[in-house]
Coordinates of C-alpha atoms in Angstrom, one line a residue:
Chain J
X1 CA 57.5 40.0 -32.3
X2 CA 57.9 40.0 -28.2
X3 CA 61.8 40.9 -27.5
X4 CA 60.9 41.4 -23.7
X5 CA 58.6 38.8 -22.0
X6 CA 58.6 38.8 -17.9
X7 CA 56.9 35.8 -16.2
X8 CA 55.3 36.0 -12.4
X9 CA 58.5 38.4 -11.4
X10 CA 58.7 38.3 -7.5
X11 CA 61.3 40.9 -6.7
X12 CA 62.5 42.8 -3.6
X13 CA 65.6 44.0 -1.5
X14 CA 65.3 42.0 1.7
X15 CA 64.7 38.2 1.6
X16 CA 61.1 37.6 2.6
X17 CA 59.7 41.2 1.9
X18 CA 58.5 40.9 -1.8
X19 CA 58.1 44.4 -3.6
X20 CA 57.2 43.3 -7.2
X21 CA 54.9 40.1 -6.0
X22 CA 54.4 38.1 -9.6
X23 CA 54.4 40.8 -12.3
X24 CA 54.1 39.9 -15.7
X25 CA 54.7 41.9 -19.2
X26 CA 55.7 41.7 -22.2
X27 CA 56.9 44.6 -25.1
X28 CA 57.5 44.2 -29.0
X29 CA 60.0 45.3 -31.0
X30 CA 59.5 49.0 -32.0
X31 CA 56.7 49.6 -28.9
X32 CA 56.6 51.6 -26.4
X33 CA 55.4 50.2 -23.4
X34 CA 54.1 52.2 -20.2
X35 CA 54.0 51.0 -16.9
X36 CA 51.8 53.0 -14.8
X37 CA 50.5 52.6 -10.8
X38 CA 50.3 54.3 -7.6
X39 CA 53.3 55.3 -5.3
X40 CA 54.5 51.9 -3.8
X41 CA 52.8 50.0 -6.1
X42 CA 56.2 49.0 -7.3
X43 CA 57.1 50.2 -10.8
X44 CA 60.4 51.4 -10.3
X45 CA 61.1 47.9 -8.6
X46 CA 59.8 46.0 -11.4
X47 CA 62.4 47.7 -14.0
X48 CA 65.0 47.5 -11.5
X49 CA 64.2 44.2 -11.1
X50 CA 64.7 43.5 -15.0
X51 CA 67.6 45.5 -14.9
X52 CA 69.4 43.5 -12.7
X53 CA 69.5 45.9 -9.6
X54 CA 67.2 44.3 -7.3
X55 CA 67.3 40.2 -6.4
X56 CA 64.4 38.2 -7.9
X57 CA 63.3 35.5 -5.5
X58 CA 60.8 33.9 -8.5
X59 CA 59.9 34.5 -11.7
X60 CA 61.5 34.7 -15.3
X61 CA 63.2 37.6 -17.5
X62 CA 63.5 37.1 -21.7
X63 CA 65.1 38.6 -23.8
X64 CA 64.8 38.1 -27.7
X65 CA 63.3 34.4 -25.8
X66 CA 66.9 33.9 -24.0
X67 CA 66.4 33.6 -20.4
X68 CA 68.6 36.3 -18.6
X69 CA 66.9 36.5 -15.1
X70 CA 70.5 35.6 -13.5
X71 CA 72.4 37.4 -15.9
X72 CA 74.2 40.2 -13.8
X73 CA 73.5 43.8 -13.9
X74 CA 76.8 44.7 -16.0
X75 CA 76.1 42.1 -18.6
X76 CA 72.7 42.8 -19.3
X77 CA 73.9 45.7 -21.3
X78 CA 76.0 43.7 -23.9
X79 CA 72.7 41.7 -24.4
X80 CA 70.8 44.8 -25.5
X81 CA 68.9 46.1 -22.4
X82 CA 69.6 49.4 -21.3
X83 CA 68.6 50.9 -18.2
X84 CA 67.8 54.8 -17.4
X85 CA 67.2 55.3 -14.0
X86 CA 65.2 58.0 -12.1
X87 CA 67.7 60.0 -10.1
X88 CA 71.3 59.6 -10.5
X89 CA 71.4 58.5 -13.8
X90 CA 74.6 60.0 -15.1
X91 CA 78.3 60.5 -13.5
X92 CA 78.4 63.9 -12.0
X93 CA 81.8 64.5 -11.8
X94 CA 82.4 63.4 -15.5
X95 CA 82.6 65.9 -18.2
X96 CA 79.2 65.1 -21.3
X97 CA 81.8 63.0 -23.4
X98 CA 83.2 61.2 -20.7
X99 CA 79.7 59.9 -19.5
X100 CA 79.8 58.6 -23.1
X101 CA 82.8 57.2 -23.5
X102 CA 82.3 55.1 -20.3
X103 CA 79.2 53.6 -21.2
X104 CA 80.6 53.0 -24.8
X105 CA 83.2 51.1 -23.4
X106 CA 81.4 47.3 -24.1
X107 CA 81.3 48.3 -27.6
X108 CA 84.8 47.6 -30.1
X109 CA 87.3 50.1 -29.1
X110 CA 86.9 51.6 -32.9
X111 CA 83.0 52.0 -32.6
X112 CA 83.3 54.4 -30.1
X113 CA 84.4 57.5 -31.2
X114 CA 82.0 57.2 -34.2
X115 CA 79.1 56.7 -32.1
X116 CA 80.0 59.4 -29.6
X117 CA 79.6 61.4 -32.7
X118 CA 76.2 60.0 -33.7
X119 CA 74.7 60.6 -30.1
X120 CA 76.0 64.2 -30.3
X121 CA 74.1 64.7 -33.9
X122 CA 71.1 63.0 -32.3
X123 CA 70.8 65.7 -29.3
X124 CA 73.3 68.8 -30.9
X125 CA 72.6 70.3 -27.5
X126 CA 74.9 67.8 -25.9
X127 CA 77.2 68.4 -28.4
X128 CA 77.5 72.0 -27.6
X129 CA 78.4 70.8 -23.6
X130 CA 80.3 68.4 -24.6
X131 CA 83.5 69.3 -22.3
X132 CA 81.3 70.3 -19.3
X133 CA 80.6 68.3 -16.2
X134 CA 77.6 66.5 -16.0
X135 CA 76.6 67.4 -13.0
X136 CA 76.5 71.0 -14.1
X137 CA 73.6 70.0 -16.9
X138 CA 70.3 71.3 -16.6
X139 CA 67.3 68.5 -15.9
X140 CA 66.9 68.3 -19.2
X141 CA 70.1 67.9 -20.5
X142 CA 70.7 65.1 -18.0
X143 CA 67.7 63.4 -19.2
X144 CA 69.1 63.7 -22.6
X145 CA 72.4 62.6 -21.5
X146 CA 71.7 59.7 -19.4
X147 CA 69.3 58.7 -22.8
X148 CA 72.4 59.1 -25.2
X149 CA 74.3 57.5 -22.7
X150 CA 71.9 53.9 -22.7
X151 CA 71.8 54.5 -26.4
X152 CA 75.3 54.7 -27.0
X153 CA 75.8 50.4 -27.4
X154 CA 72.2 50.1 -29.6
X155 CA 70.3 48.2 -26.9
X156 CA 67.1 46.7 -28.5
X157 CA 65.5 47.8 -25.3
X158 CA 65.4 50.7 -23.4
X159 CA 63.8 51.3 -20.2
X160 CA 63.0 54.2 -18.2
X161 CA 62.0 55.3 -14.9
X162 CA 60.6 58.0 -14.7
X163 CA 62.1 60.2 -17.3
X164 CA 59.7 63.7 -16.2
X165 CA 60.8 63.7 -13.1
X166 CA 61.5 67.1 -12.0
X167 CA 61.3 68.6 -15.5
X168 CA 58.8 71.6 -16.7
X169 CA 56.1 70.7 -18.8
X170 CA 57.9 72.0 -21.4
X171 CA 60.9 69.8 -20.9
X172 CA 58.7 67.0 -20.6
X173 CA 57.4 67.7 -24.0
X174 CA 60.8 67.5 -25.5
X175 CA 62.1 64.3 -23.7
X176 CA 58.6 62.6 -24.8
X177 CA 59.3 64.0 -28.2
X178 CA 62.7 62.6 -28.5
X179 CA 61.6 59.0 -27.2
X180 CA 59.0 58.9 -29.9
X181 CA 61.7 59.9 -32.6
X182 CA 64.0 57.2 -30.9
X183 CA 61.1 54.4 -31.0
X184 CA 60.8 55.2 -34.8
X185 CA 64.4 53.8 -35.7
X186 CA 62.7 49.9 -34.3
X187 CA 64.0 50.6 -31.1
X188 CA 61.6 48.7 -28.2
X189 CA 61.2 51.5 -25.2
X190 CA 59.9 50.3 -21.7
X191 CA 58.8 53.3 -19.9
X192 CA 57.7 53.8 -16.1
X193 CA 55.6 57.1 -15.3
X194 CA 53.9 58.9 -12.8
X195 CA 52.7 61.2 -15.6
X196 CA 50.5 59.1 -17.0
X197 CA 48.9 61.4 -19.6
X198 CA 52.2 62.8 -21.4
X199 CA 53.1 58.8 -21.4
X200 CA 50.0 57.3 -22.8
X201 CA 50.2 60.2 -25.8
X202 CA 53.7 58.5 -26.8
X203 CA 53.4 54.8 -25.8
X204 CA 51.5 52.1 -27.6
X205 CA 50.4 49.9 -24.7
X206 CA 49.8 50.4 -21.1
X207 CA 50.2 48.1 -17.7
X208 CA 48.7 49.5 -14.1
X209 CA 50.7 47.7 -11.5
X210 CA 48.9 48.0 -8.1
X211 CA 50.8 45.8 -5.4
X212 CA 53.6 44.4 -7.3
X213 CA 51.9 43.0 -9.9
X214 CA 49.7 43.9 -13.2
X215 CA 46.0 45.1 -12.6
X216 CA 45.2 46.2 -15.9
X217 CA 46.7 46.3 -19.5
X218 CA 45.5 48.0 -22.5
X219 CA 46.3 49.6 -25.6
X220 CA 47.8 53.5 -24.0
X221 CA 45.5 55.8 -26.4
X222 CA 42.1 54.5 -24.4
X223 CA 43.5 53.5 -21.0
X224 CA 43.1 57.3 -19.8
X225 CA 39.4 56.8 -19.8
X226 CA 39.6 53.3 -18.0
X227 CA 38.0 53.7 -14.3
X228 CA 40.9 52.4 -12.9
X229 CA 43.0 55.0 -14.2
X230 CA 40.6 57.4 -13.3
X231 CA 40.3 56.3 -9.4
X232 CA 44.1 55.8 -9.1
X233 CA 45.0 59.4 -10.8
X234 CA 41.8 61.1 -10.2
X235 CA 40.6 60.1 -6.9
X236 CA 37.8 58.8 -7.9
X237 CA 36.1 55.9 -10.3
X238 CA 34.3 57.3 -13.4
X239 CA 32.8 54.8 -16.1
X240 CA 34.7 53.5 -19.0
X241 CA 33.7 55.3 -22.3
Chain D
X1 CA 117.3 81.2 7.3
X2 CA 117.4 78.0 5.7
X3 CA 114.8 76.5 3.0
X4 CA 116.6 73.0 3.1
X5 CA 113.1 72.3 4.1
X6 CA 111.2 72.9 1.6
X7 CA 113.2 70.3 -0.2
X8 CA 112.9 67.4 2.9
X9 CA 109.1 68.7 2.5
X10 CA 109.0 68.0 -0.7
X11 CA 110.7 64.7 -0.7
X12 CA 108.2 63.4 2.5
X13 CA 105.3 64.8 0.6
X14 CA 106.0 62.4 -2.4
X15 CA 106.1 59.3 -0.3
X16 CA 103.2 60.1 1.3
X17 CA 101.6 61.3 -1.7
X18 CA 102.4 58.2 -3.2
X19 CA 100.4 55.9 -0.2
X20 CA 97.7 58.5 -0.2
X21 CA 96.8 57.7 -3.5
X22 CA 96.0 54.1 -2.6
X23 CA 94.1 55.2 0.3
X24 CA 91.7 57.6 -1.6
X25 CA 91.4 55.2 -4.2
X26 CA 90.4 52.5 -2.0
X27 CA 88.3 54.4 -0.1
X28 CA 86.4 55.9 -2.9
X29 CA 85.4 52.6 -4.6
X30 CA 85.7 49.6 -1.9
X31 CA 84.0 52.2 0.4
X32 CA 86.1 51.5 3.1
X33 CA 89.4 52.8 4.9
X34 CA 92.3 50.2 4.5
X35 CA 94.6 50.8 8.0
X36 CA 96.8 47.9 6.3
X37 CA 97.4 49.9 3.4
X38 CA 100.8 51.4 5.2
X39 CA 101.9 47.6 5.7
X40 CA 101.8 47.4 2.3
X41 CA 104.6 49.9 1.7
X42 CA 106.8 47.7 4.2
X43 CA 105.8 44.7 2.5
X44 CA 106.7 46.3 -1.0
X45 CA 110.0 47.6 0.3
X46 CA 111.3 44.8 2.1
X47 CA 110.4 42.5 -1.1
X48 CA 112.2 44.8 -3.1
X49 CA 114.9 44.0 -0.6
X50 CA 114.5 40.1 -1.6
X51 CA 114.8 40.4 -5.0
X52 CA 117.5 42.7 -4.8
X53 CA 119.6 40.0 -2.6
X54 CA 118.5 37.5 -5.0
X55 CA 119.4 39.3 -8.0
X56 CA 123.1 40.0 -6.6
X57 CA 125.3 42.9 -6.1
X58 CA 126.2 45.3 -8.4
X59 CA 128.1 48.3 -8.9
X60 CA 125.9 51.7 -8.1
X61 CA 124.5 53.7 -11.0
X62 CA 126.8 56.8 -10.3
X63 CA 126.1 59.1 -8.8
X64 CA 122.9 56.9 -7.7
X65 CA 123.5 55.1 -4.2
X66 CA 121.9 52.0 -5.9
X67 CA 121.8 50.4 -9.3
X68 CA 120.1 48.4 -11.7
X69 CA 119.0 45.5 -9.3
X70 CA 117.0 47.8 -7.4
X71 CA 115.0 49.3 -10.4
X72 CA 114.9 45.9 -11.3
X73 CA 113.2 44.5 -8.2
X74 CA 110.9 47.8 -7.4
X75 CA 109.1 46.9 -10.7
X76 CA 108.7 43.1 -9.4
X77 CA 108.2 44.0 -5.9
X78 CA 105.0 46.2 -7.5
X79 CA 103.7 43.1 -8.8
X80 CA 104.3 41.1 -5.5
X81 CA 102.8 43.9 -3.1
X82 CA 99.6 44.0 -5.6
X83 CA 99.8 39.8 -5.4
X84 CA 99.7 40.4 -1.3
X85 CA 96.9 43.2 -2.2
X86 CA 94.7 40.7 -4.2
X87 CA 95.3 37.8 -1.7
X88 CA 94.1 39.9 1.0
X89 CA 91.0 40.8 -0.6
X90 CA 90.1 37.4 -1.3
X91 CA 91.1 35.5 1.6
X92 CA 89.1 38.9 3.8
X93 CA 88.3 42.2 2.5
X94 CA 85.7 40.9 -0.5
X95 CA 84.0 38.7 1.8
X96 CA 83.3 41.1 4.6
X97 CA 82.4 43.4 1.9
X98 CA 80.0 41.3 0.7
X99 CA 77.8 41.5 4.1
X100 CA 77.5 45.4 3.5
X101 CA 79.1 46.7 7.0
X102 CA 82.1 48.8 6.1
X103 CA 82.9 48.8 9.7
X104 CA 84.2 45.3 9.9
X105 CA 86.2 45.8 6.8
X106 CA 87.7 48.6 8.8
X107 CA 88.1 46.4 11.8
X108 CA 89.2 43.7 9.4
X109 CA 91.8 45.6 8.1
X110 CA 93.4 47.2 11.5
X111 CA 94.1 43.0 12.0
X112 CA 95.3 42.7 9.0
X113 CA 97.7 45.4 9.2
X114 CA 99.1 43.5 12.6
X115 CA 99.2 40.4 11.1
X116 CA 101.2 41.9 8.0
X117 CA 103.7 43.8 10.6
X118 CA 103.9 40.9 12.9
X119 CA 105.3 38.7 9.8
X120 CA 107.4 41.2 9.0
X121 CA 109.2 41.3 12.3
X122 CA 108.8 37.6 12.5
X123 CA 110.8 37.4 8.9
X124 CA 113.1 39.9 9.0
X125 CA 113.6 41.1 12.8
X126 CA 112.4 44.2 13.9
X127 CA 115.8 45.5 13.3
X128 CA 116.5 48.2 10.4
X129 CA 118.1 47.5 7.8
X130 CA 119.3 49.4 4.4
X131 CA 118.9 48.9 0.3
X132 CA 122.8 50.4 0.4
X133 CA 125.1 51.9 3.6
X134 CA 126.9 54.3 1.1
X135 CA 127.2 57.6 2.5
X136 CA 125.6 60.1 -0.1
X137 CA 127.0 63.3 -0.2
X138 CA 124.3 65.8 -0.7
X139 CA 125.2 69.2 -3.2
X140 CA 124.2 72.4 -2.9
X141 CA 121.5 73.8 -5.5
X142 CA 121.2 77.7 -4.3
X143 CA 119.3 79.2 -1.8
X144 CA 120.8 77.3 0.9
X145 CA 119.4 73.9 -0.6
X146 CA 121.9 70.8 -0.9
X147 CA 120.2 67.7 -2.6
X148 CA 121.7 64.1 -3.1
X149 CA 121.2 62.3 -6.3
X150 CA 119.0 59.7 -4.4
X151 CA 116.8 62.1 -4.1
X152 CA 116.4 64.1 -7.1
X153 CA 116.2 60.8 -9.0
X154 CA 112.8 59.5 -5.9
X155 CA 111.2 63.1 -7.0
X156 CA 111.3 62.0 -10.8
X157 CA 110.2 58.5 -10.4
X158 CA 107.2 60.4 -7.8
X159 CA 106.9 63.0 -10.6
X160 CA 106.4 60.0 -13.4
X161 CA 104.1 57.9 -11.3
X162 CA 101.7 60.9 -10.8
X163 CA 101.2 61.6 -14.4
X164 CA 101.1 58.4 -15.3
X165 CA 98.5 57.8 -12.9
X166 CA 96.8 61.2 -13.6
X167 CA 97.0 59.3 -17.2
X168 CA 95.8 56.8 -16.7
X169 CA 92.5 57.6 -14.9
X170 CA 91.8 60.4 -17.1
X171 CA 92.6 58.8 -20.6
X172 CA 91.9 54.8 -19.9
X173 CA 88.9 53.3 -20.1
X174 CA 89.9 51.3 -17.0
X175 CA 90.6 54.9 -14.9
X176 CA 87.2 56.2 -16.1
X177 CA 85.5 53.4 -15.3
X178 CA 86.7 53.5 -12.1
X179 CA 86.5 57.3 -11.4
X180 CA 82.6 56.2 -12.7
X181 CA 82.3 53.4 -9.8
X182 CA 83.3 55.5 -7.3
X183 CA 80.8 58.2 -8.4
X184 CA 77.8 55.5 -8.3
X185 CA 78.4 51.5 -8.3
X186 CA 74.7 50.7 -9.2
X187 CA 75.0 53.2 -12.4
X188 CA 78.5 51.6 -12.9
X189 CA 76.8 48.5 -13.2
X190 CA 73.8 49.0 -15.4
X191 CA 76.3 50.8 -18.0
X192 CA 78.4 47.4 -18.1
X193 CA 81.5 48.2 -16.2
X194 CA 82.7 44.8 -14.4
X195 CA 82.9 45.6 -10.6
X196 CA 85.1 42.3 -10.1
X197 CA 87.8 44.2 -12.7
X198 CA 87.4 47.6 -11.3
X199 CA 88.0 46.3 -7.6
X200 CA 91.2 44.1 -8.9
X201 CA 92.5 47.5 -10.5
X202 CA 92.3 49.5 -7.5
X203 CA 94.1 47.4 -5.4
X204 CA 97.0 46.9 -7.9
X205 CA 97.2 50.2 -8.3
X206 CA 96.7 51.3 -4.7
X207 CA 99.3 48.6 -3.9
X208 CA 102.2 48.9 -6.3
X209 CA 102.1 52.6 -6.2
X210 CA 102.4 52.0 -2.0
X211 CA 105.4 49.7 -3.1
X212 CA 107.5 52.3 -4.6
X213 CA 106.8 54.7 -1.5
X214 CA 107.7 52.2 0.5
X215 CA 111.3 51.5 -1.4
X216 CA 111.5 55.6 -1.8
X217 CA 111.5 55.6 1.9
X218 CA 113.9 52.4 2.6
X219 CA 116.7 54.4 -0.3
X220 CA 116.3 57.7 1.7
X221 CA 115.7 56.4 5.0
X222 CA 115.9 53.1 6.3
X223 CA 113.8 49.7 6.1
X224 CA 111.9 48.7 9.0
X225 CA 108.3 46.5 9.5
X226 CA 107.0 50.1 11.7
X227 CA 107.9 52.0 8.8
X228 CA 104.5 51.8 7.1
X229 CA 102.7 52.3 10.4
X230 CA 104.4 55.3 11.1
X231 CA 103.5 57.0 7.7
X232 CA 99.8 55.8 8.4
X233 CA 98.8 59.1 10.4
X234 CA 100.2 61.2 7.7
X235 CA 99.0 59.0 4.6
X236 CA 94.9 59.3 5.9
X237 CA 95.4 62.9 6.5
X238 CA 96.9 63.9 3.1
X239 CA 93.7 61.2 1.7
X240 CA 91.1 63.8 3.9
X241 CA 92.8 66.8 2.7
X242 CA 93.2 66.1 -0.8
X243 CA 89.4 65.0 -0.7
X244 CA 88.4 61.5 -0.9
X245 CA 88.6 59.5 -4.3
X246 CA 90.7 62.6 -5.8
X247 CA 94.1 61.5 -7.1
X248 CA 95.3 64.4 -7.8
X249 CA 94.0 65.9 -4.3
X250 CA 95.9 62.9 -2.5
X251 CA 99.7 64.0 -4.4
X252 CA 99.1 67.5 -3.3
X253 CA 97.2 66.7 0.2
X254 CA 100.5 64.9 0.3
X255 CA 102.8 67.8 -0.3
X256 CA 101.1 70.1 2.2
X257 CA 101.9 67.5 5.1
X258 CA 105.2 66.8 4.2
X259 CA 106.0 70.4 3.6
X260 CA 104.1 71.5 7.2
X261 CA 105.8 68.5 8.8
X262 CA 109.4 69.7 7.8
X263 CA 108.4 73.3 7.8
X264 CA 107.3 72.7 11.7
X265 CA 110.9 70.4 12.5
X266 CA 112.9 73.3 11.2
X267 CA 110.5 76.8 13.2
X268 CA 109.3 74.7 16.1
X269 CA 111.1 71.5 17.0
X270 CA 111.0 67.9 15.8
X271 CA 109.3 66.7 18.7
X272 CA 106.1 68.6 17.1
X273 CA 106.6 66.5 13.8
X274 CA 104.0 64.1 14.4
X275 CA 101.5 66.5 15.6
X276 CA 101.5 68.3 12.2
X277 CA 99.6 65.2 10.2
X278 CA 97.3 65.4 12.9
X279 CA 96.6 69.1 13.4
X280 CA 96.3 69.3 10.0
X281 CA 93.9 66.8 10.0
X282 CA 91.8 68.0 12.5
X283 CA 91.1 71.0 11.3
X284 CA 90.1 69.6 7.5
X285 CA 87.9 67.7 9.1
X286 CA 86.3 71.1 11.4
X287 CA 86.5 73.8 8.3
X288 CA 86.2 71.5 5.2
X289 CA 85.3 68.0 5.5
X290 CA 84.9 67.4 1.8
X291 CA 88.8 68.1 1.5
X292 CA 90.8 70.5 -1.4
X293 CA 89.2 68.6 -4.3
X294 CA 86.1 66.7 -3.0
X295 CA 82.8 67.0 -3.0
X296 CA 80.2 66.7 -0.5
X297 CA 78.5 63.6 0.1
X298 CA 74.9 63.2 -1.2

C-alpha cells in the first residue's frame, strides 16, 4: 500500500528559480526507498520539499492519500512524517535526553517519558550519554540521535538525507544496520544518498534524480548495474547486465 | 573603605539583569536586537502606576515603602507590558520579520522605542514621578553596608524571577522548545515546535520580566519615560557579556555592570558611571565576542 505518493513536485527557494522541476515518487509501507543523483541534481531539495522546508510552486504531496503539500513544516510531524536532515540535525546545546524530550513534545504529555525509555533501549549507546550535550556526540552518535529523535512520535515515514555523511565506513555500516532493523517494525523509510552502494544493499527500490526530477527507478538490488548509475557514479556508461 | 557598593551593585545589576534577559531572549530567537525593549520597562512601570492609582491607597506593608496595591498591579502591569509586547509585534516587528532583513526590524524598533517614549511624555509629562515619597530609612547589615527593606525585598522578587525563569526554560516544554528554536528554527520546525507559540512566549516573557525591572527601578528610584532609555546602554552590554540567548549569562552579565558601574562611582567618580556599560562592552566585544556563556556562531 503507497503511504507516500509525490506528484510533478516543482520546488525551490526563490520564486522563478525551480530546484526540484516536476519530481515524482512514491514509497510503501515497510520500504525503503532510495533516492540517488548527482550533486545539484536536487535530492536534498526534493525531501526538503516534502518536509515542508522549501516552498513548492506546483505539484502534490500524500500522505496515507491525504493531501498535505500546504501543511506546514511543524505539523507535518503530527501527521507521521519525520524528517532527518543532513547537517544540523540535532540541538547542540541540549543534553541526549533533552533533544528527546523536545521532539516528544507533540506526543500526550504521559507517552513521553516511556518512549524516551524505548528510544534509549533501541540505541543503549545513547542511553549511556544520556546527560551529555549533543553537540559533544560523536558522528555517529548524532546520527543515532537525530534518528531516535524522528522516531520518538512513531512517524509512518521517515526520511533522510544523507545519513553517511561524514561517517567511517564502519559507522556507515552501523547506521545502515539500524535503518534496516527500524524498517522491519513496518516502518516506511525514504532515504537520500550519495553512497549509493551502502543504500541500494538496505533499500528496496531506487529513483535517480538528474535535474530535479526522476530519470530512472528500479528495484535497488539491480540498479547498481544500470548504465546510468554507472556513468553518473563511475564516470562512465557500461551496459546493463 | 566602604562596600555600600557592592550592595547598590548588586541592586543595579538585578534591574538590569532583569531587562537583559528580554534582550537575549529576543535576540536569540526573533534574530534581532529590540532598542524598544528599555521602553518597555517605562511602559511596565508607569502602568503599574495606573493600576495602583486605580486600585487606591493603602497603608504600606511595614517596613515596605509600598503595599499590597503595588504587588497587585506589578502582576497586571506584566500582563499589560506583554499585551504592548504582542501588539507591537503584530502591528510591526512580525511583518518586517517576515521579509528576512533583520536590519529593518532593528531600524524598526529604534522608531518604535520613540514612539513608545514620546507617548509616554505625551501621557504622563516628562516630569518624574514616584510609586510612594516615604522616606526609607536604610539599616546597617555589617561591614559598612546599610540596606532598606525596599530593597532587600526588589533582590528577592529578582532572586525568584531568575529561578523561576532558569525553571522554566530548563524544565518546560515551552523553555526547551524555545532554547531549541534559538539553536536552529528550521530543525525547530520539522520536530513540530509551533514558531507562532514560541515567538508569543518570548515576548511575554521578555516583556513582563522588563515590567518588574522597570517598577524595581520606579520603588528605588524614580519613574520617568527616559528611564528605560537610560538603562538601554547597560541592558545590551550585560545581553553581550552574558552571551547571547543565555539567561543565565544575561543575570550575571547584569551583575558585573552593575557591580563595575557602582564600583567605578565609589573609586573614580560618578561622572565615569555611564562609561562603565560601555567600556565593558567594548572590550567583550575585542577579547570575547561570544560573551561568558555563548558560543560562537556557526
Amino acid at each position: 500500500m503507497t503511504i507516500l505518493q509525490v506528484n510533478g513536485l516543482v520546488a525551490g527557494y526563490e520564486p522563478g528559480l525551480s530546484i526540484v522541476k516536476g519530481a515524482s515518487i512514491h514509497a510503501a509501507e515497510a520500504e525503503i526507498v532510495v533516492i540517488l543523483g548527482p550533486n545539484g541534481a536536487g535530492k536534498s531539495s526534493l525531501i526538503k520539499a516534502i518536509a515542508g522546508l522549501v516552498p513548492i510552486t506546483a505539484g502534490q504531496v500524500l500522505l496515507d492519500g491525504h493531501d498535505i503539500t500546504a501543511v506546514p513544516a511543524h505539523l507535518k510531524i503530527r501527521q507521521g512524517l519525520a524528517f532527518v536532515p543532513q547537517t544540523e540535525n540535532i540541538f547542540p546545546l541540549m543534553t541526549v535526553e533533552e533533544n528527546l524530550h523536545v521532539a516528544g513534545g507533540i506526543l500526550p504529555r504521559a507517552e513521553v517519558a516511556p518512549r524516551i525509555a524505548e528510544m534509549f533501549e533501541t540505541f543503549p549507546d545513547l542511553a549511556r550519554q544520556r546527560a551529555l550535550m549533543a553537540g559533544s556526540l560523536s558522528g555517529g552518535q548524532r546520527q543515532m540521535l537525530a534518528v531516535a529523535r524522528a522516531l520518538i512520535v512513531r512517524p509512518r515515514v521517515l526520511m533522510l538525507d544523507e545519513p553517511s555523511a561524514g561517517l567511517s565506513p564502519k559507522l556507515v555500516e552501523q547506521v545502515f544496520a539500524r535503518l534496516s532493523e527500524i524498517r522491519q517494525a513496518g516502518l516506511t523509510i525514504v532515504l537520500v544518498e550519495q553512497n549509493a552502494r551502502a543504500a541500494l544493499a538496505i533499500g528496496d527500490r531506487a529513483y535517480v534524480l538528474v535535474e530535479g526530477r526522476e530519470a530512472h527507478e528500479g528495484p535497488a538490488k539491480t540498479l547498481w548495474d544500470n548504465p546510468l548509475i554507472a556513468e553518473l557514479y563511475l564516470g562512465h556508461r557500461k551496459d546493463a547486465s | 573603605m566602604s562596600l555600600q557598593f557592592l550592595l547598590d551593585g548588586l541592586i543595579a545589576g538585578a534591574m538590569i539583569g532583569l531587562g537583559a534577559i528580554g534582550v537575549t531572549l529576543t535576540y536569540s530567537i526573533l534574530r534581532f536586537s529590540n532598542f524598544a525593549h528599555g521602553d518597555f520597562m517605562a511602559w511596565g512601570a508607569y502602568a503599574a502606576l495606573a493600576v495602583v492609582g486605580a486600585i487606591g491607597g493603602s497603608l504600606p506593608m511595614a517596613p515596605l515603602s509600598f503595599g499590597w496595591p503595588l504587588v497587585l498591579a506589578m502582576i497586571v502591569a506584566m500582563g499589560l507590558t506583554a499585551l504592548l509586547a504582542l501588539g507591537l509585534d503584530w502591528v510591526l516587528f512580525a511583518r518586517l520579520r517576515a521579509r528576512g532583513q533583520s536590519i529593518i526590524v532593528v531600524m524598526a524598533s529604534f522608531g518604535a522605542s520613540m514612539a513608545l517614549r514620546s507617548l509616554l511624555e505625551f501621557m504622563f509629562t516628562s516630569r518624574p514621578t514616584y510609586f510612594s515619597r516615604a522616606i526609607q530609612i536604610a539599616q546597617p547589615v555589617g561591614l559598612g553596608i546599610r540596606v532598606t527593606a525596599d530593597q532587600v525585598a526588589l533582590l528577592l522578587l529578582t532572586l525568584a524571577l531568575v529561578i523561576g525563569m532558569h525553571l522554566f526554560m530548563q524544565r518546560s516544554q515551552r523553555g526547551r522548545e524555545m532554547r531549541a528554536y534559538s539553536q536552529n528554527p528550521a530543525l525547530a520546525r520539522v520536530v513540530g515546535i509551533d514558531v507562532a507559540k514560541v515567538v508569543r512566549a518570548t515576548w511575554i516573557i521578555g516583556a513582563a520580566l522588563a515590567c518588574a525591572s522597570g517598577v524595581m527601578v520606579g520603588v528605588l528610584v524614580q519613574i520617568r519615560p527616559l528611564m528605560g532609555l537610560d538603562l538601554l546602554l547597560p541592558i545590551f552590554a550585560a545581553a553581550i557579556l552574558g552571551g547571547i540567548g543565555s539567561v543565565p549569562g544575561a543575570v550575571l552579565g547584569g551583575l558585573i555592570i552593575g557591580l563595575s558601574e557602582a564600583a567605578a562611582v565609589q573609586f573614580v567618580g560618578a561622572e565615569w558611571r555611564a562609561a562603565v556599560a560601555f567600556v565593558i562592552l567594548m572590550a567583550v566585544l575585542l577579547v570575547r565576542p561570544m560573551g561568558l556563556f555563548g558560543v560562537a556562531e556557526r
